[in-house]
C-alpha cells in the first residue's frame, strides 16, 4: 500500500509538472528555472519513496532507496521554496536570495546526513525547521504572496507537520505509515496550487 500511495504521487507530480511547464512558457528565466527545480524535487520525492517501499523485501537495495527517500525530503522542501524565492521574494529585496541560500545549505547538510544515516530525531527537527523557515522573513512573505497562495502554503505546511505524528507512530505500527503518505500527498497538493497561484496567478480551478 505504501508504494501504491506514493506511486500515485509520482503520477500526480508528473501531471502537475507538465501543467506548470506549460504555464511557464513565455515567462522570464527565473520563473522557468524555479519551476523546473520544484518539479524535479517533487518527482524525485515521490519516485524515491515509491522505490524505497517497493524493495523492502531486498534488505540492501531497500536500505539504499531509503537513504534516497530521506534525502529527497530535504530536496523537496528547498525545491518548493525555490520558485517563491526566485520570483516573489526577490522582486524588491535580497530576502529571496538569502532564504534560498539558507534552505539549500541546510538541504545539503541534511542530505549528507542521510547518506551517513543520521539519527531520525535530527532529521525530523531539520525537516520541520526548513519547512517553517519562511516564517522568519516576517511580514515580507505576507506582502509578497497573493492571499490565496499564502493560505495554501500554510495549509500544506500544516498537513506535512501534522503527518509527522503518523510517521513516528508508523515506526512501531507499520499500518500507520500509509496515513503519513496520505498527509504528504495532501501537503504536496496544497503547495502545488500555492506555487501555481503565486507564480502564475492561476488558482485550483484555473486550468487553461
GROMACS .gro file of N, CA and C in nm, residues 23 125 136 184:
model
   12
   23UNK      N    1   0.248   2.636  -1.816
   23UNK     CA    2   0.222   2.770  -1.762
   23UNK      C    3   0.344   2.860  -1.776
  125UNK      N    4   1.380   1.716   1.315
  125UNK     CA    5   1.398   1.856   1.357
  125UNK      C    6   1.439   1.942   1.239
  136UNK      N    7   1.043   3.330   0.941
  136UNK     CA    8   1.140   3.428   0.989
  136UNK      C    9   1.162   3.544   0.892
  184UNK      N   10   0.134   1.350   0.319
  184UNK     CA   11   0.234   1.405   0.228
  184UNK      C   12   0.170   1.444   0.095
   0.00000   0.00000   0.00000
